[in-house]
Amino acid sequence: MAAQSVSVTSESRGQARKAAPSRQARARIRGLWLRTLLTVFLVGLFVFPIFWWFLASFKPFGDIFALPPVFIFKPTFKWYSVVLGGVSYNQIMLELTGALTSTGGGLYYSVPYIIDSIIIASVSTLLVVLIATPAAYALSRFAIRRRHDLVFWILSTRMMPPIVAAMPFFLMYRRLNLIDTYLGVILVHTVVNLPLAILLLKSFFDDVPYDLDEAAMVDGATRFQAFSRVIVHYILPGLAATAILSFIFSWNEFLLTLTLTRTAVRTMPVAASTFDTSTGGTEWGFLAALGTSAMVPVFIFVLFVQKHLVRGLTMGAVKG
Amino acid sequence: MQTRSVSPRPGVPKPGLGARLHALRMRWIDNSPHFPAMLLVPVLLFFLIWNIVPLLWMVGMSFYNYSLVTGDPPRFIGLANFADLYNNLAVWQALSTTFIFVFFSVGVETLLGLLLGFLFWGSTELPGRRLALTLLFAPMILTPAATGTFFRLIYDPTFGVANYLTSQLFGTKIDFLGDKAWAMASVLLVDIWMWTPFMILITLAALGSVPKAELEAAEVDRLPWIKRIRYVILPHAKFILMLGILLRTIDSFKVMDLIYQLTRGGPGNTTEVIGITLFRKAFEGFTMGWSSSLAVVTLLIAIAFTSIYLYILNLRMEGGER
């Protein structure tokens, strides 16, 4: 598209003497360029902070705080060597500042947190998909009594503030001895993501015409087989998108995990929140590396589901 | 669509006892009037245990005086917790902070979203439009807890880029998160940064729901833009727009992790929204009874917002889904 418009411009310039392009066409092209610039500027505005953190995680010690900010520097992997590689915090700080700081070492090593996050997000996603798919199919296909109310109830559970949910969960978990366990966090993430998954999958099922169910059954499939062997195939892309979104939301979930865990289970968002930055600027490199490690998986996943993201974020209500 | 999966007679069992039993079971499932209900049972069970029970527990707890610090068993005190809420200035303060936050974040995000949405809408021929939209997703989907941490780096009073900018432009440094006059605005700015893209995408979806033919007719008629928006675009786009705005309102009301990361409710109580108050009372003060009553009130407000959302969703369903 861009090439086209450029060629139109140059062409029109070449032919300027013969037949000047209409005033309208010129105005349109100018408008297009103006719009492009404006768009680039605006997208840049939204993306810049992310880019900035990303850079900070590779910056050598002094450059993170250099003002005016530096954009050209020799990238260092020191921060990552502590955060992901398990190199001792004290060793790096000694190298960088020539002095031992009071903060204890080893805290920033975040591979255990990443593993916890992956375990919790994948198991809860699996549970969500297994439970939500049949339910979404039922809600999409059958005239269940009070279906409307059921859908609304499911939707309204998503609207509950997480801090409100956290309190009774905490009390319940104390009784059930589920505090600080994988099972506990997984189950909570499952219940948080279920409404989204059900409604999203229902909207994908709604897109598949009912004729296909009937065709499968005419061909000898039972009702359940029509669902499990035929219709599910048609929504596989939607199913994948739902699973990925559910994974992302579980990965990002902060408050419930914070309140229901102590030390045995620690996910990335909770880990990122525990560091005290009031002591000064020395820790920012680690934090930038830690935060970037938490965000990169999410960003990669988003690339896969961007087509369905509006639908996902509005729980199937808006098909972007 | 692939037709491969609609193979003739899929999964027809071969004769044999196990297979015959399987066929029998399948037929039983098929003929059962409860087949749809069976598909729903796991979800209903899950919601019963992990949604209804905790909620009832919370409502029950709100009538008790129960603190985890003292270790005393819960003591029934009727509506005393709610009476205390009503007389508690800090609660009213937190509520008003929350509503200010909701009002400004949703308001600015909607305005900006509409504006930028229109900008993107007229630009289907724009180079790299798809890439631009993908990048716009980033702020809202990236781990909010990490986002909060990063913005502390940007807002840092001595080392932050934001202060570098203000000192260059206005010659003064501002302690964005530590200054009572600036903290709320700084937190709002981060929220706006995160969620304006959402409103852009909602605007685009809403505009996409306007039939092309009607837009072309308006173009042919040379309808002025104001009228075009009023009579052509809005009647189609309003549902999605309203759903988007309400969804944002509900989510904004739920805000907690971002503010917790940025200011923990401070300085003083300038950014203490109701979520932070609840967190403090329940998980730092461990006054479970009192916190439960505040949670019930918070939930009622959330339910009020949600009912409006459901009402509009209902209207849209009745009006035929687009």
XYZ file of C-alpha atoms in Angstrom:
642
model
C 0.000 0.000 0.000
C 2.768 2.348 0.946
C 4.685 1.610 -2.217
C 1.585 2.265 -4.215
C 0.963 5.665 -2.761
C 4.603 6.608 -3.141
C 4.575 5.613 -6.787
C 1.437 7.613 -7.306
C 3.205 10.658 -5.948
C 6.290 10.314 -8.079
C 4.230 9.502 -11.115
C 2.038 12.489 -10.603
C 5.110 14.660 -10.248
C 6.479 13.336 -13.513
C 3.283 14.052 -15.297
C 2.792 17.368 -13.653
C 3.122 19.295 -16.883
C 0.989 17.067 -18.998
C -1.915 16.538 -16.691
C -1.655 17.915 -13.205
C -3.243 15.490 -10.711
C -6.523 16.690 -9.466
C -6.387 18.855 -6.427
C -8.422 16.313 -4.529
C -5.975 13.488 -5.172
C -3.090 15.625 -4.010
C -4.912 16.593 -0.875
C -5.651 12.948 -0.200
C -2.032 11.937 -0.535
C -0.936 14.750 1.720
C -3.596 13.668 4.192
C -2.296 10.138 4.079
C 1.244 11.210 4.865
C 0.086 13.441 7.656
C -1.911 10.584 9.086
C 1.013 8.199 8.823
C 3.260 10.573 10.709
C 0.653 11.183 13.347
C 0.059 7.464 13.752
C 3.746 6.700 14.045
C 4.064 9.413 16.658
C 1.101 8.133 18.676
C 2.078 4.490 18.541
C 5.577 5.568 19.510
C 4.148 7.391 22.502
C 2.433 4.231 23.721
C 5.332 1.932 22.986
C 8.154 4.141 24.212
C 7.931 3.276 27.935
C 8.103 -0.431 27.154
C 11.061 0.127 24.856
C 12.688 2.178 27.594
C 12.506 -0.621 30.184
C 13.722 -3.093 27.662
C 16.754 -0.913 27.007
C 17.332 -0.348 30.707
C 17.688 -4.062 31.296
C 20.700 -4.099 28.961
C 22.284 -0.870 30.077
C 25.509 -0.817 32.042
C 25.274 0.441 35.587
C 26.010 4.119 35.030
C 23.964 4.495 31.877
C 20.623 3.600 33.444
C 20.601 6.874 35.325
C 22.468 9.004 32.853
C 20.635 12.238 32.196
C 20.099 13.199 29.441
C 19.106 9.612 28.719
C 21.479 7.584 26.574
C 20.306 5.485 23.709
C 23.666 4.274 22.504
C 25.590 2.133 24.951
C 27.471 -1.105 25.172
C 24.871 -3.720 26.062
C 25.549 -5.705 29.189
C 24.059 -8.998 30.280
C 25.132 -8.573 33.899
C 21.588 -7.972 35.148
C 20.311 -11.038 33.362
C 23.207 -13.116 34.637
C 21.840 -12.550 38.149
C 18.142 -12.700 37.305
C 18.231 -15.686 34.972
C 21.732 -17.127 35.329
C 21.976 -17.363 39.077
C 25.205 -15.388 39.411
C 25.510 -14.011 42.921
C 24.074 -10.581 43.541
C 27.005 -9.555 45.734
C 29.533 -10.477 43.083
C 27.884 -8.275 40.485
C 27.395 -5.389 42.884
C 31.031 -5.615 43.935
C 32.100 -5.536 40.306
C 29.883 -2.585 39.518
C 30.139 -0.358 42.538
C 33.228 -1.655 44.249
C 31.315 -1.990 47.504
C 29.010 -4.469 49.113
C 25.488 -3.157 49.567
C 23.320 -4.278 52.378
C 20.644 -5.989 50.289
C 20.966 -9.741 50.505
C 21.948 -11.738 47.469
C 20.046 -14.377 45.599
C 16.698 -12.615 45.757
C 16.718 -11.569 42.164
C 17.345 -15.045 40.844
C 13.950 -15.533 39.266
C 14.070 -18.886 37.498
C 12.087 -20.533 40.359
C 9.454 -17.797 40.045
C 9.247 -18.328 36.297
C 8.837 -22.062 36.810
C 6.093 -21.456 39.379
C 4.356 -19.096 36.981
C 4.557 -21.592 34.141
C 3.245 -24.478 36.263
C 0.329 -22.474 37.607
C -0.599 -20.848 34.316
C -0.445 -24.023 32.239
C -2.285 -26.311 34.640
C -5.021 -23.773 35.294
C -5.341 -23.121 31.566
C -5.722 -26.828 30.927
C -8.426 -27.070 33.598
C -10.187 -23.995 32.231
C -10.304 -25.358 28.690
C -11.442 -28.815 29.810
C -14.271 -27.473 31.927
C -15.292 -24.526 29.791
C -15.496 -26.164 26.366
C -18.416 -28.542 27.049
C -20.227 -25.855 29.004
C -19.780 -23.299 26.236
C -21.054 -25.831 23.718
C -24.117 -26.515 25.832
C -24.821 -22.810 26.263
C -24.418 -22.230 22.552
C -26.502 -25.158 21.283
C -29.276 -26.056 23.663
C -32.365 -24.251 24.781
C -31.555 -24.691 28.427
C -34.023 -23.337 30.904
C -32.922 -19.919 32.148
C -29.934 -19.969 29.810
C -29.959 -16.222 29.719
C -29.677 -15.928 33.479
C -26.929 -18.508 33.522
C -24.866 -16.590 30.963
C -25.362 -13.394 32.908
C -24.395 -15.019 36.154
C -21.192 -16.351 34.623
C -20.476 -12.917 33.214
C -21.094 -11.181 36.509
C -18.575 -13.349 38.340
C -15.940 -11.798 36.096
C -16.929 -8.325 37.291
C -16.184 -9.027 40.939
C -13.203 -7.047 42.242
C -10.399 -9.531 42.959
C -9.711 -8.025 46.375
C -13.298 -8.836 47.338
C -12.772 -12.422 46.274
C -9.402 -12.609 47.986
C -10.780 -12.274 51.499
C -13.202 -15.216 51.618
C -10.689 -17.290 49.683
C -8.102 -16.536 52.304
C -10.423 -17.586 55.119
C -11.510 -20.685 53.235
C -7.946 -21.637 52.366
C -6.843 -21.331 55.964
C -9.406 -23.949 56.837
C -8.530 -26.200 53.910
C -4.770 -25.793 54.364
C -4.470 -24.607 50.791
C -2.544 -21.425 51.548
C 0.809 -21.321 49.798
C 0.135 -24.427 47.691
C 0.189 -24.876 43.931
C -3.218 -26.522 43.993
C -4.743 -23.557 45.778
C -3.398 -20.964 43.365
C -4.223 -23.105 40.337
C -7.830 -23.528 41.442
C -8.233 -19.810 42.073
C -6.788 -18.923 38.684
C -9.110 -21.462 37.116
C -12.180 -19.943 38.685
C -11.038 -16.453 37.707
C -10.517 -17.419 34.073
C -13.554 -19.663 33.670
C -16.099 -16.905 32.920
C -13.883 -15.438 30.229
C -13.261 -18.847 28.652
C -16.904 -19.931 28.706
C -18.200 -16.739 27.146
C -15.412 -16.517 24.625
C -15.815 -20.144 23.561
C -19.565 -19.713 23.406
C -19.086 -16.862 20.957
C -16.841 -19.085 18.837
C -19.371 -21.932 18.949
C -22.092 -19.473 17.978
C -20.117 -18.749 14.821
C -20.347 -22.392 13.701
C -23.717 -23.052 12.053
C -25.945 -25.628 13.702
C -26.309 -27.366 10.335
C -22.888 -28.893 10.895
C -24.037 -30.597 14.102
C -26.987 -31.978 12.240
C -24.873 -33.123 9.315
C -22.581 -35.005 11.695
C -25.516 -36.667 13.381
C -27.086 -37.603 10.051
C -23.769 -39.233 9.296
C -24.153 -41.390 12.365
C -22.355 -39.439 15.077
C -24.012 -39.307 18.447
C -24.834 -35.981 20.005
C -21.701 -36.075 22.085
C -19.534 -37.137 19.151
C -20.942 -34.329 17.049
C -19.559 -32.012 19.695
C -16.309 -33.728 20.605
C -15.180 -34.918 17.178
C -16.726 -32.485 14.726
C -17.665 -29.092 16.060
C -14.610 -28.742 18.279
C -12.471 -29.018 15.141
C -14.109 -25.938 13.715
C -13.320 -23.807 16.709
C -9.754 -24.996 17.207
C -8.329 -21.544 16.393
C -10.777 -20.014 18.849
C -9.910 -22.665 21.402
C -6.230 -21.878 21.001
C -6.893 -18.173 21.402
C -8.940 -18.817 24.532
C -6.213 -20.994 25.998
C -3.526 -18.417 25.278
C -5.568 -15.584 26.775
C -6.302 -17.667 29.828
C -2.587 -18.384 30.154
C -1.731 -14.690 29.877
C -4.293 -13.661 32.484
C -3.089 -16.347 34.842
C 0.503 -15.279 34.235
C -0.390 -11.664 35.006
C -2.634 -12.352 37.996
C -1.245 -10.569 41.006
C -3.554 -9.882 43.904
C -5.019 -13.326 44.569
C -1.620 -14.950 44.263
C -0.123 -12.375 46.588
C -2.725 -12.925 49.275
C -2.904 -16.702 49.026
C 0.809 -17.481 48.979
C 3.731 -16.871 51.291
C 7.111 -18.268 50.324
C 6.709 -21.750 48.890
C 4.871 -20.553 45.793
C 5.887 -17.296 44.171
C 4.895 -16.147 40.707
C 6.662 -13.506 38.647
C 4.263 -10.590 39.283
C 4.421 -11.203 43.021
C 8.205 -11.438 42.854
C 8.405 -8.177 40.908
C 6.359 -6.432 43.588
C 8.443 -7.467 46.565
C 11.540 -5.450 45.839
C 11.957 -2.248 47.673
C 13.178 0.502 45.430
C 13.170 3.268 47.977
C 16.748 2.503 48.970
C 18.072 4.198 45.891
C 18.817 3.610 42.290
C 21.233 0.724 42.530
C 18.640 -1.977 41.995
C 17.002 -0.766 38.819
C 19.027 -2.884 36.452
C 17.871 -6.049 38.203
C 14.291 -4.888 38.289
C 14.329 -4.018 34.604
C 15.751 -7.433 33.755
C 13.247 -9.187 36.012
C 10.286 -7.258 34.632
C 11.390 -7.791 31.064
C 11.673 -11.531 31.692
C 8.106 -11.482 33.016
C 6.808 -9.617 30.000
C 8.553 -11.274 27.073
C 6.480 -14.494 27.192
C 3.287 -12.460 27.327
C 4.324 -10.367 24.377
C 5.138 -13.426 22.274
C 1.772 -14.950 23.117
C -0.045 -11.759 22.260
C 1.333 -11.945 18.746
C -0.543 -15.229 18.295
C -3.894 -13.999 19.530
C -3.971 -10.397 18.444
C -6.768 -11.157 15.980
C -9.010 -12.286 18.826
C -7.828 -9.913 21.501
C -10.745 -7.493 21.359
C -13.137 -10.400 21.523
C -11.163 -11.827 24.397
C -10.967 -8.623 26.402
C -14.702 -8.051 26.021
C -15.503 -11.710 26.722
C -16.988 -12.377 23.339
C -19.338 -9.382 23.414
C -17.451 -7.466 20.730
C -16.012 -9.246 17.719
C -13.150 -6.955 16.812
C -13.656 -24.313 6.404
C -12.292 -27.794 6.177
C -14.780 -30.526 5.469
C -12.393 -33.308 6.345
C -13.605 -33.545 9.898
C -17.196 -34.285 8.874
C -16.091 -37.716 7.791
C -18.898 -40.154 7.104
C -19.983 -42.040 10.206
C -17.199 -40.854 12.487
C -16.260 -43.124 15.305
C -18.745 -45.885 14.578
C -17.869 -48.567 17.106
C -16.835 -51.967 15.814
C -18.776 -54.903 17.199
C -17.506 -56.375 20.438
C -18.717 -56.233 23.997
C -16.789 -53.144 25.025
C -17.759 -51.340 21.884
C -21.395 -52.352 22.247
C -21.404 -51.078 25.792
C -19.818 -47.890 24.573
C -22.515 -47.531 21.927
C -25.147 -48.157 24.537
C -23.692 -45.549 26.821
C -23.465 -43.076 23.979
C -27.094 -43.658 23.087
C -28.045 -43.241 26.709
C -26.215 -39.926 26.858
C -27.826 -38.930 23.600
C -31.349 -39.727 24.620
C -30.986 -38.288 28.031
C -32.928 -35.078 28.432
C -30.150 -34.019 30.749
C -27.389 -34.109 28.163
C -26.939 -30.305 28.066
C -27.037 -30.187 31.831
C -24.353 -32.861 32.004
C -22.049 -30.678 29.945
C -22.655 -27.850 32.374
C -22.251 -29.797 35.602
C -18.465 -29.336 35.984
C -18.752 -25.581 35.629
C -21.696 -25.340 37.977
C -19.940 -27.453 40.579
C -16.805 -25.390 40.277
C -18.699 -22.147 40.622
C -20.655 -23.471 43.557
C -17.534 -24.339 45.511
C -15.283 -21.510 44.404
C -17.786 -18.716 43.988
C -21.012 -19.155 45.911
C -19.473 -20.627 49.048
C -16.792 -17.927 49.462
C -19.361 -15.213 48.809
C -21.737 -16.542 51.426
C -18.807 -16.952 53.794
C -17.907 -13.307 53.275
C -21.453 -12.048 53.740
C -21.726 -14.114 56.919
C -18.392 -12.866 58.209
C -19.476 -9.256 57.748
C -21.803 -9.622 60.745
C -19.010 -10.776 63.003
C -16.184 -9.176 64.863
C -13.285 -11.293 63.788
C -9.633 -10.438 63.868
C -6.891 -12.866 63.018
C -4.467 -10.949 65.218
C -6.143 -11.561 68.546
C -7.001 -15.157 67.750
C -10.405 -14.874 69.425
C -13.251 -16.781 67.821
C -15.631 -14.663 65.687
C -18.203 -12.797 67.744
C -21.610 -11.939 66.265
C -22.211 -8.196 66.335
C -25.057 -7.764 63.868
C -24.849 -4.661 61.735
C -22.221 -2.940 63.863
C -19.585 -3.294 61.150
C -21.806 -1.587 58.623
C -22.664 1.172 61.065
C -18.967 1.701 61.613
C -18.395 1.878 57.855
C -21.057 4.520 57.579
C -19.394 6.633 60.245
C -15.869 6.002 59.072
C -14.446 9.006 57.273
C -11.564 7.039 55.767
C -14.023 4.771 53.983
C -15.865 7.696 52.434
C -12.524 9.194 51.495
C -11.446 5.979 49.785
C -14.762 5.721 47.978
C -14.504 9.243 46.670
C -10.878 8.648 45.607
C -12.042 5.555 43.765
C -14.794 7.415 41.966
C -12.458 10.245 41.034
C -10.065 7.672 39.656
C -12.822 5.897 37.722
C -14.271 9.123 36.384
C -11.021 10.559 35.079
C -9.487 7.354 33.809
C -12.590 6.227 31.939
C -13.370 9.751 30.743
C -9.951 10.499 29.327
C -9.519 7.006 27.920
C -12.879 7.221 26.154
C -12.197 10.644 24.676
C -8.702 9.768 23.536
C -9.842 6.368 22.336
C -12.614 7.860 20.223
C -10.300 10.458 18.762
C -7.521 8.042 17.910
C -10.010 5.390 16.845
C -11.408 7.739 14.218
C -7.872 8.511 13.139
C -7.068 4.836 12.589
C -10.442 4.108 11.075
C -10.002 6.328 8.092
C -6.626 4.812 7.411
C -7.151 1.312 6.102
C -4.603 2.126 3.424
C -2.053 3.194 5.989
C 1.209 1.283 5.746
C 1.898 -0.967 8.705
C -1.544 -0.469 10.200
C -1.637 -4.007 11.481
C 1.752 -3.707 13.141
C 0.673 -0.451 14.744
C -2.439 -2.073 16.199
C -0.435 -5.007 17.537
C 1.973 -2.666 19.275
C -0.978 -0.823 20.767
C -2.057 -4.030 22.487
C 1.159 -4.160 24.451
C 0.453 -1.723 27.325
C -2.809 -3.336 28.418
C -1.719 -6.943 28.245
C 1.773 -6.767 29.726
C 2.009 -7.841 33.355
C 0.552 -4.882 35.311
C 2.675 -5.601 38.361
C 5.827 -5.204 36.267
C 4.371 -2.143 34.533
C 3.935 -0.485 37.904
C 7.538 -1.190 38.831
C 8.790 0.227 35.571
C 6.823 3.407 35.907
C 8.432 3.937 39.269
C 11.728 3.978 37.389
C 10.382 6.512 34.917
C 8.849 8.671 37.664
C 11.873 8.435 39.948
C 12.501 11.910 41.414
C 16.275 11.854 40.929
C 16.967 9.444 38.086
C 13.684 9.284 36.183
C 13.185 10.298 32.582
C 9.925 12.060 33.411
C 11.793 14.435 35.692
C 14.454 15.011 33.102
C 11.717 16.114 30.714
C 10.058 18.444 33.215
C 13.360 19.952 34.244
C 14.226 20.602 30.617
C 10.808 21.950 29.701
C 9.779 23.797 32.844
C 12.985 23.979 34.790
C 11.608 22.157 37.826
C 11.736 18.636 39.115
C 8.568 17.011 40.314
C 8.310 14.130 42.735
C 5.516 12.560 40.710
C 4.579 9.756 43.065
C 5.677 11.342 46.325
C 4.042 14.737 45.987
C 0.458 14.864 47.213
C -0.525 17.256 44.470
C 0.854 15.043 41.696
C 0.432 11.456 42.872
C -3.143 10.992 41.672
C -2.452 12.548 38.281
C 0.669 10.416 37.852
C -1.197 7.225 38.679
C -4.018 8.233 36.351
C -1.540 8.861 33.579
C -0.236 5.301 33.838
C -3.763 3.919 33.763
C -4.576 6.073 30.757
C -1.413 4.902 29.069
C -2.446 1.304 29.701
C -6.067 1.433 28.673
C -6.481 4.079 25.990
C -5.470 1.486 23.377
C -8.380 -0.639 24.564
C -10.786 2.184 23.846
C -9.141 2.714 20.460
C -9.797 -0.909 19.597
C -13.355 -0.714 20.910
C -13.928 2.389 18.786
C -12.579 0.563 15.756
C -14.821 -2.432 16.429
C -17.788 -0.109 16.892
C -17.073 1.743 13.672
C -16.600 -1.570 11.938
C -20.149 -2.511 12.867
C -21.559 0.343 10.774
C -22.750 -1.075 7.438
C -20.585 0.072 4.531
C -23.615 0.793 2.362
C -24.959 3.364 4.794
C -21.595 5.090 5.021
C -21.359 5.240 1.251
C -24.871 6.598 1.027
C -23.915 9.315 3.486
C -20.834 10.046 1.414
C -22.901 10.320 -1.758
C -25.382 12.585 -0.019
C -22.476 14.687 1.225
C -23.916 14.589 4.693
C -21.977 16.864 7.051
C -19.767 15.009 9.518
C -21.766 15.932 12.603
C -24.910 14.537 11.048
C -23.065 11.531 9.734
C -21.955 10.668 13.254
C -25.352 11.423 14.717
C -27.568 9.589 12.234
C -25.388 7.002 10.522
C -22.576 5.963 12.821
C -23.980 6.285 16.335
C -27.122 4.190 15.879
C -24.928 1.248 14.907
C -21.846 1.939 16.963
C -23.418 2.926 20.265
C -23.856 -0.561 21.703
C -20.261 -1.588 21.334
C -19.102 1.798 22.558
C -21.289 1.602 25.628
C -20.175 -1.950 26.357
C -16.569 -0.840 26.077
C -17.053 2.141 28.352
C -18.906 0.112 30.949
C -16.359 -2.662 30.886
C -13.667 -0.069 31.437
C -15.682 1.459 34.285
C -16.014 -1.896 36.014
C -12.331 -2.723 35.542
C -11.257 0.721 36.626
C -13.324 0.316 39.770
C -11.440 -2.907 40.444
C -8.048 -1.206 40.153
C -5.626 -2.300 42.807
C -2.405 -3.902 41.576
C -1.262 -0.897 39.569
C -1.743 1.570 42.421
C -0.306 -0.898 44.897
C 2.828 -1.064 42.765
C 3.123 2.654 42.197
C 2.282 4.301 45.509
C 0.717 1.703 47.854
C -2.051 4.256 48.309
C 0.227 7.083 49.391
C 1.459 9.713 49.869
C -0.883 10.061 52.841
C -4.064 8.612 51.444
C -4.156 10.574 48.205
C -4.258 7.524 45.967
C -5.886 5.129 48.389
C -8.717 3.585 46.393
C -11.140 1.188 47.997
C -9.135 -1.820 46.802
C -6.082 -0.609 48.692
C -8.117 0.062 51.832
C -9.512 -3.448 51.675
C -6.072 -4.928 51.195
C -4.646 -2.975 54.113
C -7.434 -3.819 56.519
C -7.715 -7.462 55.533
C -4.145 -8.500 54.849
C -2.112 -6.081 56.922
C -4.535 -5.429 59.786
C -6.279 -8.814 59.550
C -9.608 -7.405 60.727
C -11.579 -9.939 58.739
C -15.064 -9.099 59.970
C -14.839 -5.386 59.337
C -13.105 -5.919 55.987
C -15.784 -8.354 54.930
C -18.453 -5.750 55.494
C -16.501 -3.262 53.389
C -16.058 -5.956 50.744
C -19.812 -6.521 50.702
C -20.375 -2.814 50.089
C -17.731 -2.816 47.335
C -19.360 -5.837 45.777
C -22.767 -4.122 45.802
C -21.315 -1.172 43.917
C -19.671 -3.518 41.420
C -22.995 -5.316 41.014
C -24.701 -2.008 40.257
C -22.222 -1.281 37.455
C -22.509 -4.836 36.209
C -26.308 -4.664 36.029
C -26.078 -1.675 33.735
C -23.624 -3.575 31.578
C -25.897 -6.613 31.456
C -28.895 -4.431 30.678
C -27.158 -2.980 27.639
C -25.838 -6.365 26.573
C -29.393 -7.631 26.809
C -30.679 -4.773 24.654
C -28.083 -5.623 22.082
C -28.963 -9.306 22.047
C -32.621 -8.480 21.575
C -31.745 -6.046 18.834
C -30.036 -8.898 17.000
C -26.340 -9.512 17.311
C -24.033 -7.954 14.825
